[in-house]
Short mmCIF file of C-alpha atoms and ligand atoms in Angstrom, two decimals:
data_model
loop_
_atom_site.label_atom_id
_atom_site.label_comp_id
_atom_site.label_asym_id
_atom_site.label_seq_id
_atom_site.Cartn_x
_atom_site.Cartn_y
_atom_site.Cartn_z
CA UNK A 1486 9.73 0.14 24.90
CA UNK A 1487 6.33 -1.52 24.73
CA UNK A 1488 6.10 -4.43 27.10
CA UNK A 1489 2.52 -5.57 27.58
CA UNK A 1490 -0.54 -5.96 25.53
CA UNK A 1491 -3.01 -3.70 26.93
CA UNK A 1492 -5.19 -1.73 24.50
CA UNK A 1493 -2.57 -0.42 21.95
CA UNK A 1494 -4.98 1.44 19.65
CA UNK A 1495 -8.64 2.41 19.53
CA UNK A 1496 -9.82 4.80 16.94
CA UNK A 1497 -11.28 8.00 18.53
CA UNK A 1498 -14.87 8.72 18.17
CA UNK A 1499 -14.39 11.94 16.47
CA UNK A 1500 -12.45 10.23 13.77
CA UNK A 1501 -14.87 7.32 13.42
CA UNK A 1502 -17.75 9.92 12.80
CA UNK A 1503 -16.38 11.03 9.63
CA UNK A 1504 -15.20 7.58 8.35
CA UNK A 1505 -17.22 4.73 7.02
CA UNK A 1506 -15.38 2.49 9.49
CA UNK A 1507 -17.29 2.36 12.88
CA UNK A 1508 -14.75 0.56 15.17
CA UNK A 1509 -11.17 0.12 14.98
CA UNK A 1510 -9.13 -1.69 17.76
CA UNK A 1511 -5.77 -3.21 18.40
CA UNK A 1512 -5.62 -5.16 21.83
CA UNK A 1513 -6.29 -8.33 23.72
CA UNK A 1514 -10.05 -8.04 23.65
CA UNK A 1515 -10.44 -8.00 19.82
CA UNK A 1516 -12.38 -11.02 19.36
CA UNK A 1517 -15.01 -10.37 22.08
CA UNK A 1518 -15.27 -6.73 20.79
CA UNK A 1519 -15.73 -7.92 17.27
CA UNK A 1520 -18.61 -10.29 18.44
CA UNK A 1521 -20.28 -7.59 20.49
CA UNK A 1522 -19.98 -5.03 17.66
CA UNK A 1523 -21.89 -7.63 15.24
CA UNK A 1524 -24.34 -8.66 17.99
CA UNK A 1525 -25.37 -5.10 18.61
CA UNK A 1526 -26.01 -4.59 14.90
CA UNK A 1527 -28.52 -7.58 14.87
CA UNK A 1528 -26.07 -9.81 12.99
CA UNK A 1529 -27.01 -13.47 13.38
CA UNK A 1530 -25.50 -15.13 10.48
CA UNK A 1531 -21.87 -14.54 9.13
CA UNK A 1532 -19.68 -15.85 6.30
CA UNK A 1533 -16.20 -16.33 7.81
CA UNK A 1534 -13.66 -16.27 5.12
CA UNK A 1535 -10.39 -18.00 6.03
CA UNK A 1536 -7.77 -20.48 5.18
CA UNK A 1537 -5.87 -23.30 6.95
CA UNK A 1538 -3.08 -21.09 8.26
CA UNK A 1539 -5.33 -18.29 9.46
CA UNK A 1540 -7.69 -20.82 11.19
CA UNK A 1541 -4.73 -22.04 13.15
CA UNK A 1542 -3.75 -18.43 13.97
CA UNK A 1543 -6.98 -17.02 14.98
CA UNK A 1544 -10.10 -19.18 14.90
CA UNK A 1545 -9.74 -20.49 18.46
CA UNK A 1546 -10.30 -16.89 19.86
CA UNK A 1547 -12.68 -15.71 17.22
CA UNK A 1548 -15.03 -18.58 16.94
CA UNK A 1549 -15.91 -19.01 20.52
CA UNK A 1550 -16.52 -15.27 20.94
CA UNK A 1551 -18.95 -15.25 17.93
CA UNK A 1552 -20.73 -18.52 19.35
CA UNK A 1553 -21.02 -16.75 22.85
CA UNK A 1554 -23.30 -14.14 20.99
CA UNK A 1555 -25.10 -16.92 19.11
CA UNK A 1556 -24.00 -15.88 15.82
CA UNK A 1557 -24.23 -18.70 13.17
CA UNK A 1558 -21.06 -19.08 11.21
CA UNK A 1559 -20.70 -20.50 7.74
CA UNK A 1560 -17.11 -21.14 6.60
CA UNK A 1561 -15.68 -20.35 3.23
CA UNK A 1562 -12.17 -21.99 3.55
CA UNK A 1563 -9.14 -22.08 1.38
CA UNK A 1564 -6.35 -24.78 1.93
CA UNK A 1565 -3.66 -22.04 2.43
CA UNK A 1566 -3.24 -18.44 1.70
CA UNK A 1567 -0.76 -18.83 -1.30
CA UNK A 1568 -3.21 -17.86 -4.02
CA UNK A 1569 -3.90 -14.26 -5.34
CA UNK A 1570 -7.18 -12.31 -4.99
CA UNK A 1571 -8.80 -12.33 -8.47
CA UNK A 1572 -12.16 -11.09 -9.55
CA UNK A 1573 -13.11 -14.71 -10.13
CA UNK A 1574 -12.25 -15.58 -6.57
CA UNK A 1575 -13.95 -12.51 -5.20
CA UNK A 1576 -17.24 -13.65 -7.06
CA UNK A 1577 -17.23 -16.93 -5.55
CA UNK A 1578 -16.88 -15.60 -2.07
CA UNK A 1579 -19.58 -13.13 -2.78
CA UNK A 1580 -22.01 -15.74 -3.95
CA UNK A 1581 -21.37 -17.54 -0.66
CA UNK A 1582 -22.09 -14.46 1.21
CA UNK A 1583 -25.51 -14.07 -0.37
CA UNK A 1584 -28.13 -14.11 2.43
CA UNK A 1585 -25.73 -13.41 5.15
CA UNK A 1586 -26.01 -10.60 7.58
CA UNK A 1587 -22.05 -9.97 7.45
CA UNK A 1588 -18.92 -11.26 6.23
CA UNK A 1589 -15.81 -11.57 8.31
CA UNK A 1590 -12.33 -11.88 6.98
CA UNK A 1591 -9.97 -13.89 9.10
CA UNK A 1592 -6.64 -13.50 7.47
CA UNK A 1593 -4.13 -10.98 5.91
CA UNK A 1594 -4.21 -9.11 2.58
CA UNK A 1595 -5.79 -11.59 0.11
CA UNK A 1596 -8.50 -13.03 2.38
CA UNK A 1597 -9.29 -9.32 3.65
CA UNK A 1598 -9.58 -8.01 0.05
CA UNK A 1599 -11.85 -11.06 -0.75
CA UNK A 1600 -14.11 -10.32 2.35
CA UNK A 1601 -14.13 -6.67 1.67
CA UNK A 1602 -15.22 -7.28 -1.96
CA UNK A 1603 -17.81 -9.82 -0.95
CA UNK A 1604 -19.44 -7.23 1.54
CA UNK A 1605 -19.29 -4.58 -1.03
CA UNK A 1606 -21.14 -6.75 -3.72
CA UNK A 1607 -23.72 -7.99 -1.42
CA UNK A 1608 -24.20 -4.69 0.32
CA UNK A 1609 -23.64 -6.21 3.85
CA UNK A 1610 -21.11 -5.17 6.46
CA UNK A 1611 -17.61 -6.71 6.34
CA UNK A 1612 -15.56 -6.91 9.51
CA UNK A 1613 -11.94 -7.88 9.62
CA UNK A 1614 -9.85 -9.88 12.10
CA UNK A 1615 -6.27 -9.57 10.76
CA UNK A 1616 -3.78 -12.32 11.25
CA UNK A 1617 -0.70 -10.34 10.15
CA UNK A 1618 0.58 -6.94 10.55
CA UNK A 1619 1.61 -7.28 6.85
CA UNK A 1620 0.00 -4.54 4.79
CA UNK A 1621 -2.16 -1.33 5.13
CA UNK A 1622 -5.27 -2.48 3.27
CA UNK A 1623 -7.40 -3.36 6.42
CA UNK A 1624 -8.99 0.05 6.88
CA UNK A 1625 -8.66 1.22 3.25
CA UNK A 1626 -11.62 1.38 0.77
CA UNK A 1627 -9.34 -0.19 -1.80
CA UNK A 1628 -8.98 -3.91 -2.92
CA UNK A 1629 -6.27 -5.05 -5.14
CA UNK A 1630 -7.78 -7.62 -7.49
CA UNK A 1631 -6.11 -9.14 -10.58
CA UNK A 1632 -8.42 -8.73 -13.51
CA UNK A 1633 -7.31 -10.39 -16.95
CA UNK A 1634 -3.78 -10.72 -15.49
CA UNK A 1635 -3.52 -7.01 -14.59
CA UNK A 1636 -3.27 -6.17 -10.90
CA UNK A 1637 -5.54 -2.91 -10.41
CA UNK A 1638 -6.58 -1.26 -7.31
CA UNK A 1639 -10.21 -0.62 -7.31
CA UNK A 1640 -12.53 1.02 -4.67
CA UNK A 1641 -14.69 -1.05 -2.40
CA UNK A 1642 -16.83 -0.19 0.73
CA UNK A 1643 -14.24 -0.21 3.66
CA UNK A 1644 -14.59 -2.81 6.40
CA UNK A 1645 -17.17 -1.55 9.06
CA UNK A 1646 -14.84 -2.68 11.98
CA UNK A 1647 -11.23 -3.93 12.26
CA UNK A 1648 -10.27 -5.69 15.35
CA UNK A 1649 -6.75 -6.92 15.81
CA UNK A 1650 -5.37 -9.11 18.56
CA UNK A 1651 -1.71 -8.58 19.11
CA UNK A 1652 -1.21 -12.32 20.32
CA UNK A 1653 -2.79 -13.53 17.15
CA UNK A 1654 -1.10 -11.17 14.84
CA UNK A 1655 2.38 -11.84 16.40
CA UNK A 1656 2.08 -15.48 15.34
CA UNK A 1657 2.52 -14.50 11.65
CA UNK A 1658 5.98 -15.39 10.10
CA UNK A 1659 8.47 -12.50 10.95
CA UNK A 1660 8.84 -11.74 7.20
CA UNK A 1661 5.31 -10.81 6.97
CA UNK A 1662 5.49 -8.33 9.90
CA UNK A 1663 8.57 -6.77 8.44
CA UNK A 1664 6.87 -6.55 5.18
CA UNK A 1665 4.00 -4.55 6.91
CA UNK A 1666 6.46 -2.23 8.62
CA UNK A 1667 8.05 -1.69 5.13
CA UNK A 1668 4.60 -1.00 3.43
CA UNK A 1669 3.95 1.55 6.13
CA UNK A 1670 7.25 3.24 5.84
CA UNK A 1671 6.86 3.58 2.07
CA UNK A 1672 4.82 6.62 2.95
CA UNK A 1673 8.25 8.47 3.57
CA UNK A 1674 8.52 8.39 -0.27
CA UNK A 1675 4.86 8.12 -1.34
CA UNK A 1676 3.49 10.93 0.51
CA UNK A 1677 6.72 12.89 -0.70
CA UNK A 1678 5.58 12.02 -4.29
CA UNK A 1679 2.17 13.08 -3.67
CA UNK A 1680 3.15 16.45 -2.16
CA UNK A 1681 5.50 17.18 -5.09
CA UNK A 1682 2.67 16.20 -7.68
CA UNK A 1683 0.68 18.91 -5.95
CA UNK A 1684 3.37 21.44 -6.50
CA UNK A 1685 4.19 20.42 -10.12
CA UNK A 1686 0.86 19.06 -11.34
CA UNK A 1687 -1.88 20.65 -9.11
CA UNK A 1688 -2.89 17.17 -7.80
CA UNK A 1689 -5.13 17.51 -4.73
CA UNK A 1690 -3.02 17.35 -1.49
CA UNK A 1691 -3.99 17.30 2.18
CA UNK A 1692 -1.95 16.84 4.99
CA UNK A 1693 -4.67 15.02 7.12
CA UNK A 1694 -3.43 11.51 6.42
CA UNK A 1695 0.00 12.55 7.93
CA UNK A 1696 -1.77 13.90 11.11
CA UNK A 1697 -3.90 10.77 11.48
CA UNK A 1698 -0.76 8.65 11.62
CA UNK A 1699 0.72 10.99 14.23
CA UNK A 1700 3.56 9.87 16.18
CA UNK A 1701 3.35 6.16 15.43
CA UNK A 1702 6.21 6.38 12.85
CA UNK A 1703 8.55 7.40 15.50
CA UNK A 1704 7.29 4.54 17.75
CA UNK A 1705 8.15 2.06 14.71
CA UNK A 1706 11.67 3.28 14.51
CA UNK A 1707 12.03 3.21 18.43
CA UNK A 1708 10.59 -0.36 18.69
CA UNK A 1709 12.03 -1.99 15.49
CA UNK A 1710 14.13 -4.33 17.41
CA UNK A 1711 11.13 -5.44 19.58
CA UNK A 1712 9.17 -6.03 16.34
CA UNK A 1713 12.01 -8.13 15.04
CA UNK A 1714 12.07 -10.16 18.10
CA UNK A 1715 8.29 -10.95 17.73
CA UNK A 1716 7.13 -9.00 20.88
CA UNK A 1717 3.31 -8.97 20.60
CA UNK A 1718 3.03 -5.50 21.89
CA UNK A 1719 5.53 -4.08 19.54
CA UNK A 1720 3.80 -5.78 16.52
CA UNK A 1721 0.57 -4.22 17.99
CA UNK A 1722 2.26 -0.92 17.13
CA UNK A 1723 3.01 -2.04 13.69
CA UNK A 1724 -0.65 -2.94 13.41
CA UNK A 1725 -1.73 0.58 14.66
CA UNK A 1726 0.64 1.99 11.96
CA UNK A 1727 -0.98 0.15 9.25
CA UNK A 1728 -4.43 0.80 10.28
CA UNK A 1729 -4.05 4.61 10.59
CA UNK A 1730 -2.10 4.61 7.42
CA UNK A 1731 -5.26 2.93 5.71
CA UNK A 1732 -7.56 5.74 7.27
CA UNK A 1733 -5.25 8.21 5.33
CA UNK A 1734 -6.24 6.66 2.12
CA UNK A 1735 -9.79 6.82 2.83
CA UNK A 1736 -9.49 10.50 3.75
CA UNK A 1737 -7.43 11.40 0.68
CA UNK A 1738 -9.98 9.47 -1.39
CA UNK A 1739 -7.02 7.71 -3.17
CA UNK A 1740 -4.01 5.65 -2.30
CA UNK A 1741 -1.87 8.61 -3.07
CA UNK A 1742 -0.64 9.10 0.61
CA UNK A 1743 0.48 5.42 0.70
CA UNK A 1744 1.41 4.43 -2.81
CA UNK A 1745 3.92 6.29 -5.09
CA UNK A 1746 6.84 5.26 -7.33
CA UNK A 1747 8.09 2.49 -4.85
CA UNK A 1748 4.59 0.77 -5.26
CA UNK A 1749 4.82 1.01 -8.96
CA UNK A 1750 8.19 -1.04 -8.87
CA UNK A 1751 6.44 -3.61 -6.73
CA UNK A 1752 3.49 -3.74 -9.07
CA UNK A 1753 5.91 -4.15 -12.01
CA UNK A 1754 7.23 -7.26 -10.55
CA UNK A 1755 3.69 -8.53 -9.63
CA UNK A 1756 2.71 -8.06 -13.17
CA UNK A 1757 5.85 -9.98 -14.41
CA UNK A 1758 5.01 -12.71 -12.12
CA UNK A 1759 1.38 -12.94 -13.50
CA UNK A 1760 2.49 -12.91 -16.92
CA UNK A 1761 5.59 -14.81 -17.07
CA UNK A 1762 5.60 -16.78 -13.87
CA UNK A 1763 8.74 -15.32 -12.39
CA UNK A 1764 8.75 -15.54 -8.53
CA UNK A 1765 7.50 -12.56 -6.55
CA UNK A 1766 7.74 -11.61 -2.96
CA UNK A 1767 5.39 -10.15 -0.28
CA UNK A 1768 3.99 -6.90 -1.29
CA UNK A 1769 5.61 -5.10 1.49
CA UNK A 1770 9.00 -6.77 1.04
CA UNK A 1771 9.11 -5.66 -2.51
CA UNK A 1772 7.71 -2.21 -1.43
CA UNK A 1773 10.38 -1.85 1.18
CA UNK A 1774 13.41 -2.41 -1.06
CA UNK A 1775 11.78 -0.07 -3.63
CA UNK A 1776 11.35 2.52 -0.92
CA UNK A 1777 15.10 2.39 -0.11
CA UNK A 1778 15.68 3.00 -3.66
CA UNK A 1779 13.15 5.85 -4.28
CA UNK A 1780 14.27 7.53 -1.01
CA UNK A 1781 17.71 7.53 -2.60
CA UNK A 1782 16.32 9.32 -5.63
CA UNK A 1783 14.62 11.81 -3.38
CA UNK A 1784 17.97 12.37 -1.46
CA UNK A 1785 19.57 13.15 -4.81
CA UNK A 1786 16.63 15.40 -5.86
CA UNK A 1787 16.69 17.26 -2.66
CA UNK A 1788 20.42 17.90 -2.91
CA UNK A 1789 20.04 19.76 -6.17
CA UNK A 1790 20.78 23.43 -6.43
CA UNK A 1791 18.63 25.36 -9.00
CA UNK A 1792 21.68 26.25 -10.80
CA UNK A 1793 22.65 22.61 -11.43
CA UNK A 1794 19.49 22.12 -13.41
CA UNK A 1795 20.06 22.75 -17.09
CA UNK A 1796 16.36 22.64 -18.35
CA UNK A 1797 17.10 22.25 -22.17
CA UNK A 1798 19.64 19.56 -21.42
CA UNK A 1799 16.94 17.63 -19.42
CA UNK A 1800 14.44 17.87 -22.19
CA UNK A 1801 16.93 16.74 -24.76
CA UNK A 1802 17.76 13.62 -22.79
CA UNK A 1803 14.27 12.46 -22.55
CA UNK A 1804 13.42 9.29 -24.56
CA UNK A 1805 11.02 9.74 -27.47
CA UNK A 1806 7.47 8.55 -27.46
CA UNK A 1807 8.17 6.09 -30.06
CA UNK A 1808 11.08 4.52 -27.89
CA UNK A 1809 8.91 4.54 -24.93
CA UNK A 1810 6.03 2.73 -26.85
CA UNK A 1811 8.64 0.12 -27.90
CA UNK A 1812 9.71 -0.47 -24.25
CA UNK A 1813 6.10 -0.85 -23.04
CA UNK A 1814 5.31 -3.42 -25.59
CA UNK A 1815 8.60 -5.17 -25.09
CA UNK A 1816 7.91 -5.38 -21.39
CA UNK A 1817 4.13 -6.38 -21.59
CA UNK A 1818 3.35 -7.83 -25.11
CA UNK A 1819 0.49 -6.85 -27.16
CA UNK A 1820 -2.48 -7.57 -24.92
CA UNK A 1821 -1.31 -6.10 -21.55
CA UNK A 1822 0.68 -3.43 -23.39
CA UNK A 1823 -2.49 -2.19 -24.95
CA UNK A 1824 -3.78 -1.53 -21.37
CA UNK A 1825 -0.61 -0.06 -20.04
CA UNK A 1826 0.26 2.42 -22.91
CA UNK A 1827 -2.88 4.66 -22.26
CA UNK A 1828 -1.86 5.02 -18.68
CA UNK A 1829 1.45 6.54 -19.76
CA UNK A 1830 -0.22 8.66 -22.47
CA UNK A 1831 -2.19 10.33 -19.68
CA UNK A 1832 0.75 11.68 -17.85
CA UNK A 1833 3.42 12.26 -20.53
CA UNK A 1834 4.43 15.78 -21.35
CA UNK A 1835 5.62 17.16 -24.61
CA UNK A 1836 8.77 19.42 -24.76
CA UNK A 1837 6.72 22.56 -23.73
CA UNK A 1838 5.06 20.81 -20.91
CA UNK A 1839 8.40 19.42 -19.73
CA UNK A 1840 10.05 22.90 -19.86
CA UNK A 1841 7.16 24.29 -17.74
CA UNK A 1842 7.60 21.52 -15.31
CA UNK A 1843 11.30 21.59 -14.78
CA UNK A 1844 11.44 25.20 -14.58
CA UNK A 1845 8.62 25.23 -11.98
CA UNK A 1846 10.57 22.75 -10.02
CA UNK A 1847 13.61 24.81 -10.30
CA UNK A 1848 11.78 27.90 -9.15
CA UNK A 1849 10.10 26.30 -6.27
CA UNK A 1850 13.06 24.12 -5.09
CA UNK A 1851 13.37 25.64 -1.73
CA UNK A 1852 9.69 25.59 -1.01
CA UNK A 1853 9.50 21.95 -2.07
CA UNK A 1854 12.44 21.12 0.03
CA UNK A 1855 10.97 22.63 3.24
CA UNK A 1856 7.49 20.83 2.49
CA UNK A 1857 9.03 17.52 1.80
CA UNK A 1858 11.26 17.49 5.14
CA UNK A 1859 8.20 16.55 7.02
CA UNK A 1860 7.82 13.04 5.31
CA UNK A 1861 11.17 12.35 3.76
CA UNK A 1862 13.55 10.18 5.75
CA UNK A 1863 17.04 9.20 4.68
CA UNK A 1864 17.10 5.73 3.13
CA UNK A 1865 19.58 4.46 5.51
CA UNK A 1866 17.25 5.12 8.35
CA UNK A 1867 14.35 3.22 6.68
CA UNK A 1868 16.65 0.49 5.66
CA UNK A 1869 18.18 -0.11 9.11
CA UNK A 1870 14.62 -0.22 10.47
CA UNK A 1871 13.38 -2.80 7.95
CA UNK A 1872 16.44 -4.89 8.52
CA UNK A 1873 15.86 -4.79 12.33
CA UNK A 1874 12.31 -5.98 11.90
CA UNK A 1875 13.62 -8.88 9.88
CA UNK A 1876 12.92 -7.76 6.27
CA UNK A 1877 14.95 -7.50 2.96
CA UNK A 1878 16.59 -4.36 2.20
CA UNK A 1879 18.38 -5.29 -1.17
CA UNK A 1880 16.93 -6.54 -4.36
CA UNK A 1881 19.25 -9.58 -3.92
CA UNK A 1882 17.47 -10.56 -0.66
CA UNK A 1883 14.15 -10.63 -2.35
CA UNK A 1884 12.45 -13.92 -3.69
CA UNK A 1885 11.74 -11.96 -6.94
CA UNK A 1886 14.67 -11.98 -9.32
CA UNK A 1887 17.06 -8.98 -8.69
CA UNK A 1888 17.40 -8.24 -12.51
CA UNK A 1889 13.67 -7.72 -12.73
CA UNK A 1890 13.70 -5.44 -9.74
CA UNK A 1891 16.53 -3.32 -11.37
CA UNK A 1892 14.77 -3.38 -14.69
CA UNK A 1893 11.63 -2.09 -13.02
CA UNK A 1894 13.47 1.04 -11.54
CA UNK A 1895 13.63 2.45 -15.18
CA UNK A 1896 10.35 1.09 -16.50
CA UNK A 1897 7.81 1.10 -13.78
CA UNK A 1898 6.98 4.70 -14.33
CA UNK A 1899 5.30 3.73 -17.51
CA UNK A 1900 2.66 1.52 -15.76
CA UNK A 1901 0.38 4.10 -14.21
CA UNK A 1902 -0.88 7.65 -14.82
CA UNK A 1903 0.17 8.80 -11.30
CA UNK A 1904 3.16 11.22 -11.28
CA UNK A 1905 5.84 9.84 -8.88
CA UNK A 1906 9.50 10.39 -8.13
CA UNK A 1907 10.36 8.05 -10.74
CA UNK A 1908 9.08 10.59 -13.35
CA UNK A 1909 10.70 13.54 -11.70
CA UNK A 1910 14.03 11.82 -11.29
CA UNK A 1911 13.86 10.76 -15.06
CA UNK A 1912 12.95 14.19 -16.03
CA UNK A 1913 16.09 15.65 -14.12
CA UNK A 1914 18.32 12.87 -15.48
CA UNK A 1915 18.89 11.12 -12.15
CA UNK A 1916 18.76 7.45 -11.43
ZN1 ZN B 2681 1.21 -1.10 -0.11
#
């Protein structure tokens, strides 16, 4: 078990050579390394994006480190991190960053996304000093911004450096850390979705993201109790897991290794939150409960035998296009529905397409099962780990309404053109 906070992770030089990120470090020297990194690149003026909570968590180590290198700091400060990253907020931060040499995000998901977007729009480096091991976006080239009420991921220039101090990160609320662990573990399902979409729909797949993550998943399972107890070194491992998972998305060129059907369920709740004001929960908290559900679907799918699958009966049981259209507009209304509907049309199959896909699945089932074993973990194992870290494992434990979560299990597949286990399970008549 992890006991001290020596350097926990440092991205190897060979990896950094092929990535846009040029430094990635988890350990006690994070603030001074960040300051040196900027100073060596001639940075003299920075915009520091933070809020009052993250100021308390990390400014006392970060600010003196920057000052010791004579870097001038201009703050862009929010009262508290309870808002959402929208394109309007990103534009405000971006305007403040004009004329700066770099932008620093001191915070978790929202503040990091705003800093990344401000760096991208101004074509200046962005570096991050995370305050919570709560999500895997620190090293990714993706920001989640709400545009006209619809939360969409869009590409950005990734942070040039990410420096995480375990002592700082471990001051975040336990629920945030558990959410980060759950977001990381969602890859047990999302990577499985991705690989099967390669088998069935010829989607590009590479196992490099999996290799990058290495053995950190095992260390997360081993250290779940210590993470739950707030041990900084163990929380540093959670941070390592999230950072390497972000690299995987950069290498894959999409969020596919870390975002499958379980993320669609979470997006469904977030969109209902935006449109109807229902409460929602932390991204990773929702994703974790959804992952336990989608791993349950995978468990049922992988237990099938080819002879169990009656292709024609499966096709006959599918809802009609008219029925699905009614559901989409019932869930989202005219305005958002008009943006959602084309997403579904891009991946929907007619009867012949379904016949081909289900038959292909049937014929390749033993190969698929073998391939998927690498990523798939039983839902109970993932649930036990999230619970040990202090996170929710049932819909009823989420701050979001349980009935919305349960409704999303059937309807979230219509939100996005990406093929996921939600589609495969529906095609096979499983829920
Ligand atoms: Zn996520």
